PDB file of C-alpha atoms in Angstrom:
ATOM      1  CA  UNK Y  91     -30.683  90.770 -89.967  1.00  0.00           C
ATOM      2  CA  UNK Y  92     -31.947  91.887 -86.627  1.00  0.00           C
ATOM      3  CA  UNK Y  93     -31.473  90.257 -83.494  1.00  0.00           C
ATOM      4  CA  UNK Y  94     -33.721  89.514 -80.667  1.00  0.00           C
ATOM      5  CA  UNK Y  95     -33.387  87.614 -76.581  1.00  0.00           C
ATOM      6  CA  UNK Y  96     -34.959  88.021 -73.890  1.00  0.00           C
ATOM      7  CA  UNK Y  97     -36.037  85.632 -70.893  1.00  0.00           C
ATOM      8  CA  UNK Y  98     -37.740  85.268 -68.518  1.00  0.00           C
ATOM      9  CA  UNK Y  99     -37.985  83.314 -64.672  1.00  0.00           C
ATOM     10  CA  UNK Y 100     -41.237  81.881 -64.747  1.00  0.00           C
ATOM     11  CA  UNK Y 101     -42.420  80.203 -60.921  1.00  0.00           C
ATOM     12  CA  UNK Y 102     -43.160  76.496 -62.574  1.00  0.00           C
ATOM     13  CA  UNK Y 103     -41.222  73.526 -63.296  1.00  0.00           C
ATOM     14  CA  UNK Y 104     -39.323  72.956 -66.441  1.00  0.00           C
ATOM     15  CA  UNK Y 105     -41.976  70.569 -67.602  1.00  0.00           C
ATOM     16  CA  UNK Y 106     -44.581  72.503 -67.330  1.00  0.00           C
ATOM     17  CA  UNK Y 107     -42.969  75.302 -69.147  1.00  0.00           C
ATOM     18  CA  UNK Y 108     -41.910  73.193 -71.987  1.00  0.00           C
ATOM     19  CA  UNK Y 109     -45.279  71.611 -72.320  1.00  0.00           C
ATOM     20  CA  UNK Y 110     -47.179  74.626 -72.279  1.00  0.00           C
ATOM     21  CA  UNK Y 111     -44.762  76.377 -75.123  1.00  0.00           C
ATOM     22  CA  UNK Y 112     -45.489  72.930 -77.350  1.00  0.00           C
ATOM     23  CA  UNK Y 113     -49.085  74.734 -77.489  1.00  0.00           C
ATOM     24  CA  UNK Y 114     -48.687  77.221 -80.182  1.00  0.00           C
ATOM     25  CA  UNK Y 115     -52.253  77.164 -81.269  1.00  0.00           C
ATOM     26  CA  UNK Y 116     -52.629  78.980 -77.309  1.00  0.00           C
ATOM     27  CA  UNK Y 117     -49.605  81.581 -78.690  1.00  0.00           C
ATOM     28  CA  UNK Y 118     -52.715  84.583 -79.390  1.00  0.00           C
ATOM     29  CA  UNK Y 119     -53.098  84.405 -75.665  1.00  0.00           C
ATOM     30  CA  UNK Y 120     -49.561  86.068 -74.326  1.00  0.00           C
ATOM     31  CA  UNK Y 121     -48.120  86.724 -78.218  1.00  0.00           C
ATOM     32  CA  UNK Y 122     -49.106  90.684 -79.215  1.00  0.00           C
ATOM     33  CA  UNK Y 123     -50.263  90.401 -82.800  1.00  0.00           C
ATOM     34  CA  UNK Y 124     -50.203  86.946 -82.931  1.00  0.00           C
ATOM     35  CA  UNK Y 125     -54.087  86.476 -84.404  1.00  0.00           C
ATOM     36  CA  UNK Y 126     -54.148  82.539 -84.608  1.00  0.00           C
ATOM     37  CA  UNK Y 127     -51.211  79.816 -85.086  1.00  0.00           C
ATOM     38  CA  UNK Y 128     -52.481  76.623 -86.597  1.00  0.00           C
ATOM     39  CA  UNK Y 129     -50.550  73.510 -86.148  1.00  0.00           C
ATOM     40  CA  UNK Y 130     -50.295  71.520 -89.598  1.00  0.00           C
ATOM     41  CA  UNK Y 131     -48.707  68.710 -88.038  1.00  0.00           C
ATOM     42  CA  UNK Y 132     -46.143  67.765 -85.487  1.00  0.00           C
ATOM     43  CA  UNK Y 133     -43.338  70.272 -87.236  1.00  0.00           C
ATOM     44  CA  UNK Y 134     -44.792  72.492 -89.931  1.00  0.00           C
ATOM     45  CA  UNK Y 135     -47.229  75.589 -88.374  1.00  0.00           C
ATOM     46  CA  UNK Y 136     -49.577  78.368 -90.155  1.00  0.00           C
ATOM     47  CA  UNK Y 137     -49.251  82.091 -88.961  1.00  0.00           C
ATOM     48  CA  UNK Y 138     -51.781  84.968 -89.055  1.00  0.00           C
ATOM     49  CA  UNK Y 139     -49.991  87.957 -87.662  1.00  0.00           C
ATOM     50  CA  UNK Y 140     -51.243  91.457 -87.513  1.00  0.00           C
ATOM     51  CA  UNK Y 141     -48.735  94.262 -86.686  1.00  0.00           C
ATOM     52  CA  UNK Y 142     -49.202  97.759 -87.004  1.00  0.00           C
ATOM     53  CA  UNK Y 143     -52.228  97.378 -89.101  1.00  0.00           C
ATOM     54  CA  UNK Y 144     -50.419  94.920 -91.355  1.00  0.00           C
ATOM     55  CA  UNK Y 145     -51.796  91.505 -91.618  1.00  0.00           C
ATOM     56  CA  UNK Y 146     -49.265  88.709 -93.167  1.00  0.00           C
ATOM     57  CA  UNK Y 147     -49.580  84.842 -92.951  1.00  0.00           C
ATOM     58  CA  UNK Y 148     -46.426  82.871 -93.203  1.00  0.00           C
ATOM     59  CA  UNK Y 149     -45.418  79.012 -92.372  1.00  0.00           C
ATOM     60  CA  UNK Y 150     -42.504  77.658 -90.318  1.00  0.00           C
ATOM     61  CA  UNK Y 151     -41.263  74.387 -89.470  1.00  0.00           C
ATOM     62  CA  UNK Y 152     -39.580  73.333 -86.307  1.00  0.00           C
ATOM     63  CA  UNK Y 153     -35.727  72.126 -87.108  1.00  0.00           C
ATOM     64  CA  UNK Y 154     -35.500  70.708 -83.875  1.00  0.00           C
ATOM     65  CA  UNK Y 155     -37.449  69.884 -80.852  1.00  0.00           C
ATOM     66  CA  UNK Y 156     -35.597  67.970 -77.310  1.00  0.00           C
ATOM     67  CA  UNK Y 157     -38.548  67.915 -74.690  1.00  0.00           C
ATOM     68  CA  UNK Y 158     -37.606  70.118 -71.718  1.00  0.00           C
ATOM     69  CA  UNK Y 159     -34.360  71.264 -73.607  1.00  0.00           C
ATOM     70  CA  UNK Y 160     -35.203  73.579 -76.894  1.00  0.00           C
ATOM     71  CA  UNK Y 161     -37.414  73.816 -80.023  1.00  0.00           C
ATOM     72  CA  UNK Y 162     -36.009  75.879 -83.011  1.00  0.00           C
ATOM     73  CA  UNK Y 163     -37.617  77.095 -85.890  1.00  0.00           C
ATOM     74  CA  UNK Y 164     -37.267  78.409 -89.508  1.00  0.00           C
ATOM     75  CA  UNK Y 165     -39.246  80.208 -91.862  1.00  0.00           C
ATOM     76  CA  UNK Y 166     -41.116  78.410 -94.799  1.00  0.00           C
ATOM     77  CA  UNK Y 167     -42.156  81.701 -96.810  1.00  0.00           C
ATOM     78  CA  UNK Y 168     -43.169  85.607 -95.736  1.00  0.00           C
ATOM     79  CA  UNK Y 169     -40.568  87.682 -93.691  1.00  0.00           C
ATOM     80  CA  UNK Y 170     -37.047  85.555 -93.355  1.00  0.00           C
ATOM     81  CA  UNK Y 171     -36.261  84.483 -89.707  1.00  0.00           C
ATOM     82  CA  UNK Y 172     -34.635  81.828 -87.589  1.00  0.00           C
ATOM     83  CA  UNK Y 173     -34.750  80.979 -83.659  1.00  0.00           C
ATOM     84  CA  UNK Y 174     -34.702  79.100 -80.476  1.00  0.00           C
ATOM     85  CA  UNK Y 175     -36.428  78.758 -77.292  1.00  0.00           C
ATOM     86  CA  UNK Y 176     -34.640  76.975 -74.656  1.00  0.00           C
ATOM     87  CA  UNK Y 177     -35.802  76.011 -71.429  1.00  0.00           C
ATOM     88  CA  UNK Y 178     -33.295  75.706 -68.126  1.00  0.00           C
ATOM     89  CA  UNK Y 179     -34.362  74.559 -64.921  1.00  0.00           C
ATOM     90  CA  UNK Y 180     -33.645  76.932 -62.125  1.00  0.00           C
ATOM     91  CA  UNK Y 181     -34.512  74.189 -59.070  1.00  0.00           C
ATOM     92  CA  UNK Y 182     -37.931  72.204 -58.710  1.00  0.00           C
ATOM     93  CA  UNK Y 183     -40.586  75.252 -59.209  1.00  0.00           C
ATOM     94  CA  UNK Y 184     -38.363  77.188 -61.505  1.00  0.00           C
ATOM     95  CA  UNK Y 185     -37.874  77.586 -65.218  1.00  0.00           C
ATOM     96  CA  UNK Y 186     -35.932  80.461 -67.138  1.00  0.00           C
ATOM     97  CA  UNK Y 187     -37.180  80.379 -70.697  1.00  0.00           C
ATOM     98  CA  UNK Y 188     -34.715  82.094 -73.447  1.00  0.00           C
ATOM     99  CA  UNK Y 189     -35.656  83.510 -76.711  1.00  0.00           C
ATOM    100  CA  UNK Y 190     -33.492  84.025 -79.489  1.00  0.00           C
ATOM    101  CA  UNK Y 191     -34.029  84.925 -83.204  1.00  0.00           C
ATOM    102  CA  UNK Y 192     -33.203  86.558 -86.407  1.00  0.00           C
ATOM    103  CA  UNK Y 193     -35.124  87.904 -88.875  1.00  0.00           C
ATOM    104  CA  UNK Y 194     -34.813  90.083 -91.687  1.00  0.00           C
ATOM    105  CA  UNK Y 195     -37.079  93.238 -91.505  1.00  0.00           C
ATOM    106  CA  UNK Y 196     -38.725  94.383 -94.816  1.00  0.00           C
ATOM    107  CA  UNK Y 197     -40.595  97.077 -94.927  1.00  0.00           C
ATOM    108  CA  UNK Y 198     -39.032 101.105 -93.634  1.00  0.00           C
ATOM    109  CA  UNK Y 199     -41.235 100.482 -90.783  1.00  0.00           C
ATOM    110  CA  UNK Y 200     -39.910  97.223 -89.449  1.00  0.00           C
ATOM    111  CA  UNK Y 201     -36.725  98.369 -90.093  1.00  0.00           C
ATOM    112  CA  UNK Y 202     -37.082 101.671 -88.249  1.00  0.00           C
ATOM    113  CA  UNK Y 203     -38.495  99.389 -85.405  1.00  0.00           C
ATOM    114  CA  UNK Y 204     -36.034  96.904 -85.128  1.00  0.00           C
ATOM    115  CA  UNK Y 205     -33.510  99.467 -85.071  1.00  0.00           C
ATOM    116  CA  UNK Y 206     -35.158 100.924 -81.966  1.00  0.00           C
ATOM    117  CA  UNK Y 207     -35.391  97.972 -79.994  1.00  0.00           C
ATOM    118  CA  UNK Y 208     -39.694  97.478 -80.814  1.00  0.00           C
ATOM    119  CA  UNK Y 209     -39.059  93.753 -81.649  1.00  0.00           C
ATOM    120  CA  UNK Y 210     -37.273  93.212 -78.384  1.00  0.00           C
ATOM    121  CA  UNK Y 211     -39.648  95.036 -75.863  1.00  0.00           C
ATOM    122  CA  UNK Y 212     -42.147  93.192 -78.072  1.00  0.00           C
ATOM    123  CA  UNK Y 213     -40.471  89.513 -76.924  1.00  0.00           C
ATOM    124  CA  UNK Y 214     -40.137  90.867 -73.565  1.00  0.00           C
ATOM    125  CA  UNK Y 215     -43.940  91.599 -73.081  1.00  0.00           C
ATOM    126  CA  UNK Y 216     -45.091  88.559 -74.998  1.00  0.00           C
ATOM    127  CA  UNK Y 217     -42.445  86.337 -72.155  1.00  0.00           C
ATOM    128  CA  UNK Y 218     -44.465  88.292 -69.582  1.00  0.00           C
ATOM    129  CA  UNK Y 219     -47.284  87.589 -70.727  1.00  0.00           C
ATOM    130  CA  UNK Y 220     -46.533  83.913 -70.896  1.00  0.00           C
ATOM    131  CA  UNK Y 221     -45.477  83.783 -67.595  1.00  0.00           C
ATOM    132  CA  UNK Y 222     -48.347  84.963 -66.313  1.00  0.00           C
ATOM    133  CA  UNK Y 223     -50.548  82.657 -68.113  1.00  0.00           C
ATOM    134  CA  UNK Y 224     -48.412  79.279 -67.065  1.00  0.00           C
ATOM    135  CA  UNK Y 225     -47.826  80.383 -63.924  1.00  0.00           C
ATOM    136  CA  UNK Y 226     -51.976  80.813 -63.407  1.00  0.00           C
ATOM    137  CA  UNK Y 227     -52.888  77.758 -65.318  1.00  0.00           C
ATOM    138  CA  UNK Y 228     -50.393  75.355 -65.642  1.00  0.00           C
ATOM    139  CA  UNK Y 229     -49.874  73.439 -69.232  1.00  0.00           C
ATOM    140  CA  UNK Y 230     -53.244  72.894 -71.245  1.00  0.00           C
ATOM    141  CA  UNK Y 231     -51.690  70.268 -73.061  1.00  0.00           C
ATOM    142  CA  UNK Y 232     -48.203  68.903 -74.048  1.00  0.00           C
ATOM    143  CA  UNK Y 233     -46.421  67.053 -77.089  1.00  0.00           C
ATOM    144  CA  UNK Y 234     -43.671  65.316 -76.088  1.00  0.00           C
ATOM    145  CA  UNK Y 235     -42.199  64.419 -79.486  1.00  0.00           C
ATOM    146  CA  UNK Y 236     -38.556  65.021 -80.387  1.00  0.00           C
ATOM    147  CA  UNK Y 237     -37.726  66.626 -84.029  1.00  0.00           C
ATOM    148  CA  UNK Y 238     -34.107  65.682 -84.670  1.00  0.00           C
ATOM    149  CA  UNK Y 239     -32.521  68.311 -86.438  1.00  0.00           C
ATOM    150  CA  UNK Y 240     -30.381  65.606 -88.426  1.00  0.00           C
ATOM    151  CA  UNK Y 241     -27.103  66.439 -89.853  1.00  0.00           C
ATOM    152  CA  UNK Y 242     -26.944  70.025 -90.824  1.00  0.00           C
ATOM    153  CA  UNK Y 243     -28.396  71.221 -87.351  1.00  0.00           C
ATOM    154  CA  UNK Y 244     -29.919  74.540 -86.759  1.00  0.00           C
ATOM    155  CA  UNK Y 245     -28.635  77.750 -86.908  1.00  0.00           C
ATOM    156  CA  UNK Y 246     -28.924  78.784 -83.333  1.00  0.00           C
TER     157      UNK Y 246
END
């Protein structure tokens, strides 16, 4: 399993931060090869990536979701991987967001990536990229809903 965090500072409160990441239909703006995310309903969500000429479509479902706090997710099918997002407020205009996951690269060239570091610097310019967008135009929407991740938990 490879590993992957990275955060990022981002100039807005940790509302607005939250909210915006409760979007993941708006994930193809700041996610690289992230073609569309559709949301299924208020935990389960459809993937269409395309990386390195590779497209795959896979589902997830969020394990646990605490407005402001964290939302966690699982794989349903496709490539095998876990994470979290949390969100920590750094004062009244100030939010870092952390990303942590695991997956399980398949195929020689995810592997050779992963062991390189692509999948981080990927995370890294994707949290960029986020922060630029929520810093320029706020949250589009928000869903305020909490997913309890009942007794088991989550991995992360």
């Amino acid at each position: 399993m490879a590993t992957v965090q990275e955060s990022i500072d981002v100039a807005v409160p940790v509302t607005t931060a939250y909210n915006q990441w409760t979007q993941f239909e708006s994930f193809p703006h700041f996610m690289g090869g992230v073609e569309s995310v559709v949301q299924q309903d208020d935990t389960h969500l459809r993937w269409t990536t395309s990386v390195a000429g590779q497209t795959r479509e896979f589902d997830t479902v969020i394990t646990e979701q605490l407005p402001d706090q964290r939302i966690a997710w699982t794989s349903l099918d496709g490539v095998e991987h876990a994470g979290v997002v949390t969100f920590e407020s750094l004062g009244a205009g100030e939010t870092r967001v952390n990303v942590e996951f695991q997956w399980n690269p398949e195929s020689a060239t995810e592997k050779i990536g992963a062991a390189f570091g692509a999948d981080n610097a990927q995370v890294k310019s994707d949290l960029k990229k986020f922060k630029e967008f929520v810093e320029n135009h706020g949250a589009t929407g928000a869903w305020r809903g909490e997913v309890d991740p009942g007794p088991v938990g989550t991995t992360f």
